[in-house]
Short mmCIF file of C-alpha atoms in Angstrom, two decimals:
data_model
loop_
_atom_site.label_atom_id
_atom_site.label_comp_id
_atom_site.label_asym_id
_atom_site.label_seq_id
_atom_site.Cartn_x
_atom_site.Cartn_y
_atom_site.Cartn_z
CA UNK A 275 77.55 -103.60 -68.91
CA UNK A 276 78.99 -100.21 -67.67
CA UNK A 277 80.10 -99.20 -63.91
CA UNK A 278 77.24 -96.70 -64.13
CA UNK A 279 74.75 -99.04 -65.17
CA UNK A 280 75.55 -101.41 -62.61
CA UNK A 281 75.72 -98.51 -60.09
CA UNK A 282 71.93 -98.18 -61.20
CA UNK A 283 70.90 -101.21 -60.31
CA UNK A 284 72.60 -101.91 -57.48
CA UNK A 285 70.63 -98.68 -55.83
CA UNK A 286 67.58 -99.67 -56.99
CA UNK A 287 67.66 -103.20 -55.62
CA UNK A 288 68.79 -101.96 -52.31
CA UNK A 289 65.71 -99.34 -52.30
CA UNK A 290 63.18 -102.36 -53.38
CA UNK A 291 64.80 -104.72 -50.28
CA UNK A 292 64.36 -101.46 -48.07
CA UNK A 293 60.71 -101.12 -49.07
CA UNK A 294 60.01 -104.38 -48.35
CA UNK A 295 60.26 -106.02 -51.88
CA UNK A 296 62.50 -108.51 -51.44
CA UNK A 297 61.26 -110.38 -54.66
CA UNK A 298 61.75 -107.06 -56.91
CA UNK A 299 65.25 -106.66 -54.98
CA UNK A 300 66.55 -110.32 -55.74
CA UNK A 301 65.63 -109.78 -59.46
CA UNK A 302 67.29 -106.67 -60.06
CA UNK A 303 70.21 -107.90 -58.27
CA UNK A 304 70.35 -111.39 -60.49
CA UNK A 305 69.99 -109.00 -63.26
CA UNK A 306 73.44 -107.39 -63.07
CA UNK A 307 75.52 -108.83 -65.25
CA UNK A 308 79.21 -107.95 -63.16
CA UNK A 309 78.77 -108.48 -59.91
CA UNK A 310 81.43 -107.67 -57.00
CA UNK A 311 81.73 -109.67 -53.85
CA UNK A 312 79.22 -107.48 -52.13
CA UNK A 313 76.38 -108.07 -55.33
CA UNK A 314 77.10 -111.59 -54.36
CA UNK A 315 76.52 -111.17 -50.73
CA UNK A 316 73.61 -109.25 -50.82
CA UNK A 317 71.63 -112.14 -53.08
CA UNK A 318 72.88 -114.65 -50.68
CA UNK A 319 71.75 -112.79 -47.92
CA UNK A 320 68.10 -112.31 -49.58
CA UNK A 321 68.30 -116.21 -50.43
CA UNK A 322 68.72 -117.02 -46.62
CA UNK A 323 65.81 -114.59 -45.46
CA UNK A 324 63.98 -116.88 -48.27
CA UNK A 325 65.66 -119.74 -46.86
CA UNK A 326 66.53 -121.09 -50.08
CA UNK A 327 69.63 -122.74 -48.67
CA UNK A 328 71.10 -123.91 -52.46
CA UNK A 329 70.59 -120.56 -53.90
CA UNK A 330 72.60 -119.12 -50.86
CA UNK A 331 75.66 -121.53 -50.53
CA UNK A 332 75.71 -120.58 -54.36
CA UNK A 333 75.76 -116.86 -53.81
CA UNK A 334 78.20 -116.58 -51.05
CA UNK A 335 80.29 -118.98 -53.18
CA UNK A 336 80.56 -116.00 -55.45
CA UNK A 337 80.94 -113.41 -52.79
CA UNK A 338 84.12 -115.50 -51.10
CA UNK A 339 85.37 -115.95 -54.53
CA UNK A 340 85.23 -112.41 -55.74
CA UNK A 341 87.26 -111.68 -52.17
CA UNK A 342 88.67 -113.95 -49.88
CA UNK A 343 88.96 -111.94 -47.22
CA UNK A 344 85.52 -110.76 -46.86
CA UNK A 345 84.91 -112.23 -43.20
CA UNK A 346 81.08 -111.30 -43.10
CA UNK A 347 80.76 -113.68 -46.32
CA UNK A 348 82.11 -116.74 -44.38
CA UNK A 349 80.05 -116.02 -41.66
CA UNK A 350 77.06 -115.93 -43.24
CA UNK A 351 77.80 -118.97 -45.43
CA UNK A 352 78.68 -120.68 -42.30
CA UNK A 353 75.36 -120.27 -41.21
CA UNK A 354 74.12 -121.44 -44.68
CA UNK A 355 75.94 -125.08 -43.71
CA UNK A 356 74.77 -125.20 -40.47
CA UNK A 357 71.09 -124.81 -41.65
CA UNK A 358 71.93 -127.75 -43.76
CA UNK A 359 73.45 -129.64 -41.17
CA UNK A 360 76.55 -129.94 -42.92
CA UNK A 361 78.46 -129.28 -39.87
CA UNK A 362 81.98 -129.74 -40.43
CA UNK A 363 81.79 -127.06 -43.69
CA UNK A 364 80.44 -124.77 -41.34
CA UNK A 365 83.13 -125.12 -38.59
CA UNK A 366 85.65 -124.68 -41.61
CA UNK A 367 83.59 -121.01 -42.89
CA UNK A 368 83.33 -119.90 -38.96
CA UNK A 369 87.18 -120.78 -38.65
CA UNK A 370 87.79 -118.75 -41.86
CA UNK A 371 85.58 -115.76 -40.55
CA UNK A 372 87.87 -115.88 -37.09
CA UNK A 373 91.06 -115.92 -39.10
CA UNK A 374 90.12 -112.83 -41.68
CA UNK A 375 89.32 -110.88 -37.92
CA UNK A 376 93.10 -110.93 -37.35
CA UNK A 377 92.86 -110.55 -33.46
CA UNK A 378 90.51 -107.86 -33.88
CA UNK A 379 87.66 -107.89 -31.30
CA UNK A 380 85.49 -106.82 -34.24
CA UNK A 381 85.39 -105.55 -38.00
CA UNK A 382 82.97 -102.59 -38.91
CA UNK A 383 81.42 -102.63 -42.35
CA UNK A 384 80.03 -99.10 -42.51
CA UNK A 385 83.07 -97.74 -44.59
CA UNK A 386 81.85 -100.42 -47.07
CA UNK A 387 78.38 -99.66 -47.35
CA UNK A 388 77.00 -102.47 -44.93
CA UNK A 389 75.63 -101.29 -41.33
CA UNK A 390 76.76 -104.45 -39.45
CA UNK A 391 79.42 -105.17 -36.78
CA UNK A 392 81.19 -108.68 -36.87
CA UNK A 393 82.33 -109.66 -33.29
CA UNK A 394 84.82 -111.84 -32.84
CA UNK A 395 83.34 -113.39 -29.73
CA UNK A 396 79.98 -114.19 -31.60
CA UNK A 397 82.02 -116.03 -34.37
CA UNK A 398 83.58 -118.15 -31.33
CA UNK A 399 80.11 -118.34 -30.47
CA UNK A 400 78.87 -120.15 -33.79
CA UNK A 401 82.09 -122.14 -33.67
CA UNK A 402 81.00 -123.75 -30.16
CA UNK A 403 77.66 -124.53 -31.32
CA UNK A 404 78.56 -126.30 -34.49
CA UNK A 405 81.37 -128.36 -32.09
CA UNK A 406 78.34 -129.10 -29.86
CA UNK A 407 76.57 -130.69 -32.93
CA UNK A 408 79.29 -133.07 -33.29
CA UNK A 409 79.52 -133.68 -29.68
CA UNK A 410 82.59 -132.10 -29.19
CA UNK A 411 81.77 -130.79 -26.06
CA UNK A 412 85.56 -129.78 -24.30
CA UNK A 413 85.99 -128.29 -27.61
CA UNK A 414 83.21 -126.12 -27.64
CA UNK A 415 83.84 -125.24 -24.35
CA UNK A 416 87.51 -123.75 -25.00
CA UNK A 417 85.79 -121.69 -27.78
CA UNK A 418 83.22 -120.17 -25.16
CA UNK A 419 86.11 -119.72 -22.41
CA UNK A 420 88.11 -117.86 -25.50
CA UNK A 421 85.17 -115.62 -26.35
CA UNK A 422 85.00 -114.25 -22.88
CA UNK A 423 88.40 -113.02 -23.30
CA UNK A 424 87.36 -111.14 -26.73
CA UNK A 425 83.59 -110.08 -25.78
CA UNK A 426 82.32 -106.56 -25.21
CA UNK A 427 79.36 -105.13 -22.35
CA UNK A 428 77.02 -105.83 -25.02
CA UNK A 429 77.79 -109.43 -25.47
CA UNK A 430 78.33 -110.44 -21.86
CA UNK A 431 74.98 -112.54 -21.66
CA UNK A 432 75.24 -113.81 -24.68
CA UNK A 433 78.62 -115.95 -23.88
CA UNK A 434 76.98 -116.71 -20.47
CA UNK A 435 73.79 -118.08 -21.60
CA UNK A 436 75.89 -120.19 -24.31
CA UNK A 437 78.04 -121.61 -20.91
CA UNK A 438 75.23 -122.60 -18.67
CA UNK A 439 73.61 -124.49 -21.78
CA UNK A 440 77.49 -126.34 -22.57
CA UNK A 441 77.87 -127.06 -18.96
CA UNK A 442 74.23 -129.02 -19.22
CA UNK A 443 75.33 -130.51 -22.64
CA UNK A 444 72.11 -128.55 -24.03
CA UNK A 445 72.40 -126.66 -27.55
CA UNK A 446 72.01 -122.94 -27.82
CA UNK A 447 70.54 -120.82 -30.91
CA UNK A 448 73.57 -119.37 -33.19
CA UNK A 449 74.07 -115.91 -33.74
CA UNK A 450 72.54 -114.47 -37.27
CA UNK A 451 73.22 -111.45 -39.09
CA UNK A 452 70.49 -109.21 -39.09
CA UNK A 453 68.00 -109.75 -41.87
CA UNK A 454 67.52 -105.37 -42.43
CA UNK A 455 70.86 -104.96 -43.73
CA UNK A 456 72.59 -105.17 -47.50
CA UNK A 457 75.77 -103.57 -48.92
CA UNK A 458 74.84 -100.42 -50.26
CA UNK A 459 76.97 -98.62 -53.27
CA UNK A 460 79.21 -95.55 -52.38
CA UNK A 461 76.76 -92.69 -52.06
CA UNK A 462 79.20 -90.22 -53.57
CA UNK A 463 79.16 -92.40 -56.65
CA UNK A 464 75.30 -92.82 -56.55
CA UNK A 465 74.80 -88.69 -56.02
CA UNK A 466 76.84 -88.37 -59.37
CA UNK A 467 73.96 -90.34 -60.90
CA UNK A 468 71.85 -87.11 -60.75
CA UNK A 469 71.65 -84.73 -63.29
CA UNK A 470 73.41 -81.60 -62.58
CA UNK A 471 72.71 -78.08 -64.19
CA UNK A 472 76.35 -76.96 -64.32
CA UNK A 473 75.41 -73.68 -66.02
CA UNK A 474 72.55 -72.89 -63.42
CA UNK A 475 69.99 -70.19 -64.12
CA UNK A 476 70.88 -66.44 -64.89
CA UNK A 477 70.00 -63.73 -62.32
CA UNK A 478 70.39 -59.84 -62.38
CA UNK A 479 72.36 -58.48 -59.63
CA UNK A 480 72.47 -54.82 -60.84
CA UNK A 481 69.81 -53.04 -62.71
CA UNK A 482 68.68 -49.23 -62.98
CA UNK A 483 65.18 -50.62 -63.23
CA UNK A 484 63.43 -51.55 -59.85
CA UNK A 485 62.96 -55.25 -59.07
CA UNK A 486 64.03 -56.18 -62.47
CA UNK A 487 64.06 -60.04 -62.54
CA UNK A 488 64.91 -60.43 -66.66
CA UNK A 489 67.69 -62.78 -67.87
CA UNK A 490 68.37 -63.98 -70.83
CA UNK A 491 69.17 -61.81 -74.32
CA UNK A 492 67.47 -58.14 -75.13
CA UNK A 493 68.20 -55.73 -78.14
CA UNK A 494 70.02 -52.76 -77.34
CA UNK A 495 67.91 -50.38 -75.15
CA UNK A 496 67.22 -46.58 -75.47
CA UNK A 497 70.25 -44.58 -73.49
CA UNK A 498 68.75 -41.99 -70.87
CA UNK A 499 69.72 -38.68 -71.32
CA UNK A 500 70.38 -37.82 -67.44
CA UNK A 501 72.25 -40.28 -65.93
CA UNK A 502 72.96 -39.94 -62.36
CA UNK A 503 76.32 -38.52 -60.97
CA UNK A 504 76.55 -41.44 -57.94
CA UNK A 505 74.79 -44.77 -59.58
CA UNK A 506 73.04 -46.73 -56.75
CA UNK A 507 74.70 -49.39 -54.66
CA UNK A 508 73.06 -52.89 -56.00
CA UNK A 509 72.20 -54.57 -53.33
CA UNK A 510 73.20 -57.95 -53.87
CA UNK A 511 72.71 -59.07 -50.04
CA UNK A 512 68.81 -59.39 -51.02
CA UNK A 513 70.34 -62.79 -53.07
CA UNK A 514 71.80 -64.03 -49.84
CA UNK A 515 69.36 -66.25 -47.51
CA UNK A 516 70.00 -66.91 -43.83
CA UNK A 517 72.80 -65.95 -41.01
CA UNK A 518 76.47 -66.22 -42.86
CA UNK A 519 79.04 -68.40 -41.13
CA UNK A 520 82.56 -69.20 -41.61
CA UNK A 521 83.41 -73.11 -40.94
CA UNK A 522 85.71 -73.77 -38.08
CA UNK A 523 86.45 -77.74 -38.72
CA UNK A 524 86.03 -80.25 -41.54
CA UNK A 525 82.99 -82.08 -41.90
CA UNK A 526 82.55 -85.19 -43.86
CA UNK A 527 78.64 -86.21 -44.09
CA UNK A 528 77.48 -89.84 -43.62
CA UNK A 529 74.02 -89.21 -44.70
CA UNK A 530 72.32 -88.02 -47.75
CA UNK A 531 70.76 -85.30 -45.51
CA UNK A 532 74.34 -83.75 -44.55
CA UNK A 533 76.43 -81.21 -46.40
CA UNK A 534 80.30 -81.78 -46.66
CA UNK A 535 82.36 -78.47 -45.79
CA UNK A 536 85.84 -77.66 -45.42
CA UNK A 537 87.51 -74.98 -42.69
CA UNK A 538 87.28 -71.54 -44.44
CA UNK A 539 84.13 -72.28 -46.22
CA UNK A 540 81.16 -69.45 -46.17
CA UNK A 541 77.63 -70.98 -45.19
CA UNK A 542 74.24 -69.07 -44.61
CA UNK A 543 72.12 -71.13 -41.97
CA UNK A 544 68.99 -71.05 -42.47
CA UNK A 545 67.54 -72.74 -39.19
CA UNK A 546 69.31 -73.95 -35.96
CA UNK A 547 67.78 -77.36 -34.10
CA UNK A 548 67.89 -77.76 -30.32
CA UNK A 549 70.10 -80.77 -31.41
CA UNK A 550 72.62 -78.65 -32.39
CA UNK A 551 72.52 -79.49 -36.12
CA UNK A 552 72.19 -76.28 -38.51
CA UNK A 553 70.15 -76.62 -41.78
CA UNK A 554 72.56 -74.48 -44.16
CA UNK A 555 73.34 -73.38 -47.69
CA UNK A 556 76.56 -73.87 -49.64
CA UNK A 557 77.10 -73.53 -53.36
CA UNK A 558 73.44 -73.44 -54.01
CA UNK A 559 73.17 -76.75 -51.64
CA UNK A 560 71.50 -77.23 -48.97
CA UNK A 561 72.11 -79.82 -45.65
CA UNK A 562 72.93 -80.49 -42.30
CA UNK A 563 76.29 -79.34 -40.45
CA UNK A 564 77.17 -79.48 -36.89
CA UNK A 565 76.41 -76.00 -35.41
CA UNK A 566 79.51 -76.15 -33.49
CA UNK A 567 81.32 -76.51 -36.38
CA UNK A 568 80.67 -72.93 -37.55
CA UNK A 569 81.71 -69.32 -36.40
CA UNK A 570 79.16 -66.43 -37.11
CA UNK A 571 80.57 -63.82 -39.50
CA UNK A 572 78.94 -59.95 -39.52
CA UNK A 573 79.24 -58.71 -43.17
CA UNK A 574 78.14 -55.34 -44.14
CA UNK A 575 78.93 -53.48 -47.77
CA UNK A 576 79.73 -50.22 -48.25
CA UNK A 577 79.33 -47.85 -50.89
CA UNK A 578 81.16 -47.44 -54.01
CA UNK A 579 82.76 -44.52 -52.72
CA UNK A 580 83.98 -45.60 -49.65
CA UNK A 581 85.69 -48.49 -51.68
CA UNK A 582 87.42 -46.06 -53.68
CA UNK A 583 89.10 -44.15 -51.04
CA UNK A 584 90.30 -47.47 -49.44
CA UNK A 585 93.76 -48.87 -50.61
CA UNK A 586 94.98 -51.55 -52.70
CA UNK A 587 95.55 -53.75 -49.49
CA UNK A 588 91.40 -54.01 -48.94
CA UNK A 589 90.24 -57.40 -47.97
CA UNK A 590 87.63 -58.80 -49.96
CA UNK A 591 83.93 -58.31 -48.18
CA UNK A 592 83.30 -62.46 -48.03
CA UNK A 593 86.70 -62.75 -45.69
CA UNK A 594 86.23 -60.12 -42.91
CA UNK A 595 84.37 -59.59 -39.58
CA UNK A 596 82.81 -56.11 -39.22
CA UNK A 597 80.79 -54.87 -36.30
CA UNK A 598 77.54 -54.07 -37.65
CA UNK A 599 77.22 -51.53 -34.84
CA UNK A 600 79.33 -49.17 -36.51
CA UNK A 601 81.79 -49.19 -33.44
CA UNK A 602 84.43 -46.77 -34.79
CA UNK A 603 87.17 -47.73 -32.39
CA UNK A 604 87.22 -51.37 -34.21
CA UNK A 605 89.69 -51.82 -37.10
CA UNK A 606 90.05 -54.82 -39.63
CA UNK A 607 93.34 -56.78 -38.79
CA UNK A 608 94.38 -58.48 -41.69
CA UNK A 609 96.60 -61.65 -41.41
CA UNK A 610 98.81 -63.33 -43.77
CA UNK A 611 99.58 -66.56 -43.21
CA UNK A 612 99.08 -70.01 -45.19
CA UNK A 613 96.09 -68.62 -45.97
CA UNK A 614 94.57 -64.99 -45.05
CA UNK A 615 91.98 -64.07 -42.43
CA UNK A 616 90.77 -61.31 -41.15
CA UNK A 617 89.79 -60.16 -37.53
CA UNK A 618 88.02 -57.12 -36.01
CA UNK A 619 90.22 -55.89 -33.26
CA UNK A 620 90.29 -52.80 -31.06
CA UNK A 621 93.27 -50.76 -31.89
CA UNK A 622 96.01 -50.42 -28.96
CA UNK A 623 96.08 -54.11 -27.45
CA UNK A 624 98.63 -55.36 -25.76
CA UNK A 625 101.17 -57.71 -27.32
CA UNK A 626 99.99 -60.90 -25.61
CA UNK A 627 96.40 -60.07 -26.30
CA UNK A 628 97.15 -59.67 -29.62
CA UNK A 629 99.00 -62.77 -30.23
CA UNK A 630 96.46 -64.51 -28.47
CA UNK A 631 93.80 -63.55 -30.74
CA UNK A 632 95.56 -64.46 -33.78
CA UNK A 633 96.78 -67.98 -32.83
CA UNK A 634 92.80 -68.97 -31.69
CA UNK A 635 91.71 -67.64 -34.89
CA UNK A 636 94.65 -69.52 -36.49
CA UNK A 637 94.17 -72.52 -34.51
CA UNK A 638 97.80 -72.99 -33.50
CA UNK A 639 99.44 -72.38 -30.56
CA UNK A 640 100.57 -69.09 -29.25
CA UNK A 641 104.14 -70.16 -28.83
CA UNK A 642 104.80 -71.64 -32.34
CA UNK A 643 104.31 -68.48 -34.32
CA UNK A 644 105.79 -64.80 -35.16
CA UNK A 645 104.01 -61.61 -35.96
CA UNK A 646 105.41 -59.29 -38.11
CA UNK A 647 104.25 -55.59 -39.69
CA UNK A 648 105.37 -53.40 -42.30
CA UNK A 649 105.33 -49.74 -41.60
CA UNK A 650 105.14 -47.24 -44.54
CA UNK A 651 108.45 -47.37 -47.09
CA UNK A 652 109.70 -49.85 -44.98
CA UNK A 653 110.50 -53.44 -44.77
CA UNK A 654 109.05 -56.07 -42.39
CA UNK A 655 109.58 -55.97 -38.58
CA UNK A 656 108.58 -58.62 -36.39
CA UNK A 657 106.63 -57.96 -33.10
CA UNK A 658 107.44 -59.38 -29.65
CA UNK A 659 107.18 -58.69 -26.30
CA UNK A 660 109.51 -55.96 -26.56
CA UNK A 661 108.17 -53.94 -29.48
CA UNK A 662 106.46 -50.84 -28.73
CA UNK A 663 102.34 -51.64 -29.62
CA UNK A 664 101.75 -48.22 -30.36
CA UNK A 665 104.30 -48.30 -33.54
CA UNK A 666 102.37 -51.23 -34.80
CA UNK A 667 98.91 -49.38 -34.29
CA UNK A 668 100.05 -46.40 -35.91
CA UNK A 669 100.35 -48.12 -39.44
CA UNK A 670 96.16 -48.17 -39.05
CA UNK A 671 94.82 -46.83 -42.36
CA UNK A 672 91.37 -46.20 -43.01
CA UNK A 673 90.11 -48.70 -40.22
CA UNK A 674 92.70 -51.15 -41.76
CA UNK A 675 96.14 -53.18 -40.87
CA UNK A 676 98.14 -55.77 -42.24
CA UNK A 677 100.21 -58.20 -40.11
CA UNK A 678 102.43 -61.40 -41.11
CA UNK A 679 102.13 -64.94 -39.46
CA UNK A 680 104.88 -67.11 -39.64
CA UNK A 681 106.00 -70.50 -37.97
CA UNK A 682 108.54 -70.73 -35.86
CA UNK A 683 111.13 -73.07 -37.33
CA UNK A 684 111.13 -76.05 -35.00
CA UNK A 685 107.40 -75.68 -34.85
CA UNK A 686 107.19 -76.06 -39.01
CA UNK A 687 109.21 -79.12 -38.49
CA UNK A 688 106.81 -80.57 -36.23
CA UNK A 689 103.96 -80.07 -38.87
CA UNK A 690 105.67 -82.14 -41.39
CA UNK A 691 105.93 -85.64 -40.47
CA UNK A 692 105.01 -88.75 -42.61
CA UNK A 693 103.96 -92.11 -41.24
CA UNK A 694 104.63 -94.75 -43.69
CA UNK A 695 103.20 -98.66 -43.23
CA UNK A 696 104.27 -102.04 -44.52
CA UNK A 697 101.69 -104.48 -46.16
CA UNK A 698 101.50 -107.89 -44.17
CA UNK A 699 99.47 -109.27 -46.62
CA UNK A 700 98.10 -108.57 -50.41
CA UNK A 701 94.66 -106.88 -50.62
CA UNK A 702 92.46 -106.95 -53.51
CA UNK A 703 90.08 -104.14 -54.18
CA UNK A 704 86.48 -105.01 -54.37
CA UNK A 705 84.97 -101.60 -54.36
CA UNK A 706 86.27 -98.51 -56.57
CA UNK A 707 87.71 -96.61 -53.44
CA UNK A 708 89.48 -99.48 -52.13
CA UNK A 709 93.21 -99.33 -52.31
CA UNK A 710 94.99 -102.37 -53.77
CA UNK A 711 98.30 -103.51 -52.61
CA UNK A 712 100.63 -106.12 -52.46
CA UNK A 713 102.43 -108.18 -49.80
CA UNK A 714 105.54 -106.19 -48.78
CA UNK A 715 104.21 -103.15 -50.43
CA UNK A 716 105.25 -99.47 -48.66
CA UNK A 717 102.22 -97.57 -48.06
CA UNK A 718 102.01 -93.74 -47.16
CA UNK A 719 99.35 -93.08 -44.11
CA UNK A 720 97.42 -90.04 -45.28
CA UNK A 721 94.71 -90.43 -42.62
CA UNK A 722 92.68 -93.08 -40.26
CA UNK A 723 89.04 -93.37 -41.14
CA UNK A 724 88.51 -95.29 -37.79
CA UNK A 725 90.29 -97.99 -35.74
CA UNK A 726 89.79 -101.00 -38.33
CA UNK A 727 90.06 -98.43 -41.81
CA UNK A 728 93.08 -96.21 -42.78
CA UNK A 729 93.02 -93.94 -46.06
CA UNK A 730 96.89 -94.14 -47.46
CA UNK A 731 98.79 -94.05 -50.95
CA UNK A 732 100.55 -96.61 -52.82
CA UNK A 733 101.65 -96.81 -56.41
CA UNK A 734 100.33 -93.53 -57.20
CA UNK A 735 96.81 -94.44 -56.28
CA UNK A 736 94.99 -93.62 -53.07
CA UNK A 737 92.21 -95.75 -51.39
CA UNK A 738 91.40 -97.28 -48.21
CA UNK A 739 92.06 -100.41 -46.70
CA UNK A 740 92.14 -102.75 -43.43
CA UNK A 741 94.23 -101.62 -40.99
CA UNK A 742 95.12 -105.54 -39.53
CA UNK A 743 96.86 -105.81 -43.48
CA UNK A 744 99.80 -103.47 -42.27
CA UNK A 745 102.12 -102.39 -39.70
CA UNK A 746 103.81 -99.01 -38.99
CA UNK A 747 107.72 -99.07 -39.83
CA UNK A 748 109.01 -95.30 -40.15
CA UNK A 749 108.30 -91.86 -39.52
CA UNK A 750 109.86 -89.81 -41.92
CA UNK A 751 110.27 -85.53 -41.97
CA UNK A 752 109.90 -83.73 -44.92
#
């Protein structure tokens, strides 16, 4: 069976389970031929909900066999053994789950598709319960006291109640995982299963026929006798909905309703909600983006005649901010950095004001950049506090000025630092987005997903991996 078919059945099974049809979900899961550790885990959870303990045990055996570091699978099999009153085996699995936490207070499985956090204090709580079942009250007390050191505020009452029961040598209820959650397939892979129209539908952007909506092929049309001297400017802006905004920060979606964007993208805001989320369109896709990640971009169109009069250094219309009020005192300053930006500014501003405005737009400290300009028939001249700003602003032509921005040497060196990690344990990937490595491998850290998961590169492969499996060894300048 191909990976695509596995992904489809996995997604269908989770959808059935969320609708409350656990029977159909279980049948679809079982029909999957190439089951990974997460699918085996889901099968075990459904059997555990149905109180079919023998089948649940087999499924969790399969999950652990596929991934021997999946702490939550040990935890669930420990609960299964406990309900079957096989307390020694139950204690051993809870102990393995605690070992796989590797000293962390919790493991958040959300990046792997499971909305569940496994807390170390809850694992110790269940270990204490099994010891109590075996009559080992002192050992049970030791585990609960250890749990007190690892507890969070939300779990405080749980440990306190267990200690009260223990002092009276009474049993208490085990901590169980929520019955409403299963491992879901990667949403990015699921989105790729949908059929896409890569060609799209053609649409008219300019025509001498008013409201022309024809698209396709047509025979040669009769020529008109009198062609107007100045053709009509096509109203392309009619095709754009909403208010144009530029993206300031990268946003990674967490739900199917959200939209991924990166700095520099131009999006069109359809609606802004009271909760600070905006409904936007980007590349013909619609979704939600935090409004404070956006900055309004005012766009106007000039006629073809105006375009002919501008010089070759003109900026594309979708990159500039223009005051729609038609204030002639403003000009467009184009700044060449690692990328090009454009800002609407008032000619004659002081050096400090100009520098601060540009640094804020670029998102870098003003002390770490150097500005320069190029007069006509001359090379670049650096702008500093001693520069006559009248000379700089005298280079404005047709309401436009071009500047260059460079990082100072000491600042640029600070921006090129690489962090390397060494693998403390081998990690076998159980998902396509995981990074597989062996003990002792060197890993280049690319980003920190959260406090428990990192993204890195090893052996020319990129993926995510548990932070507890590595330690930092060096910071290297490039």
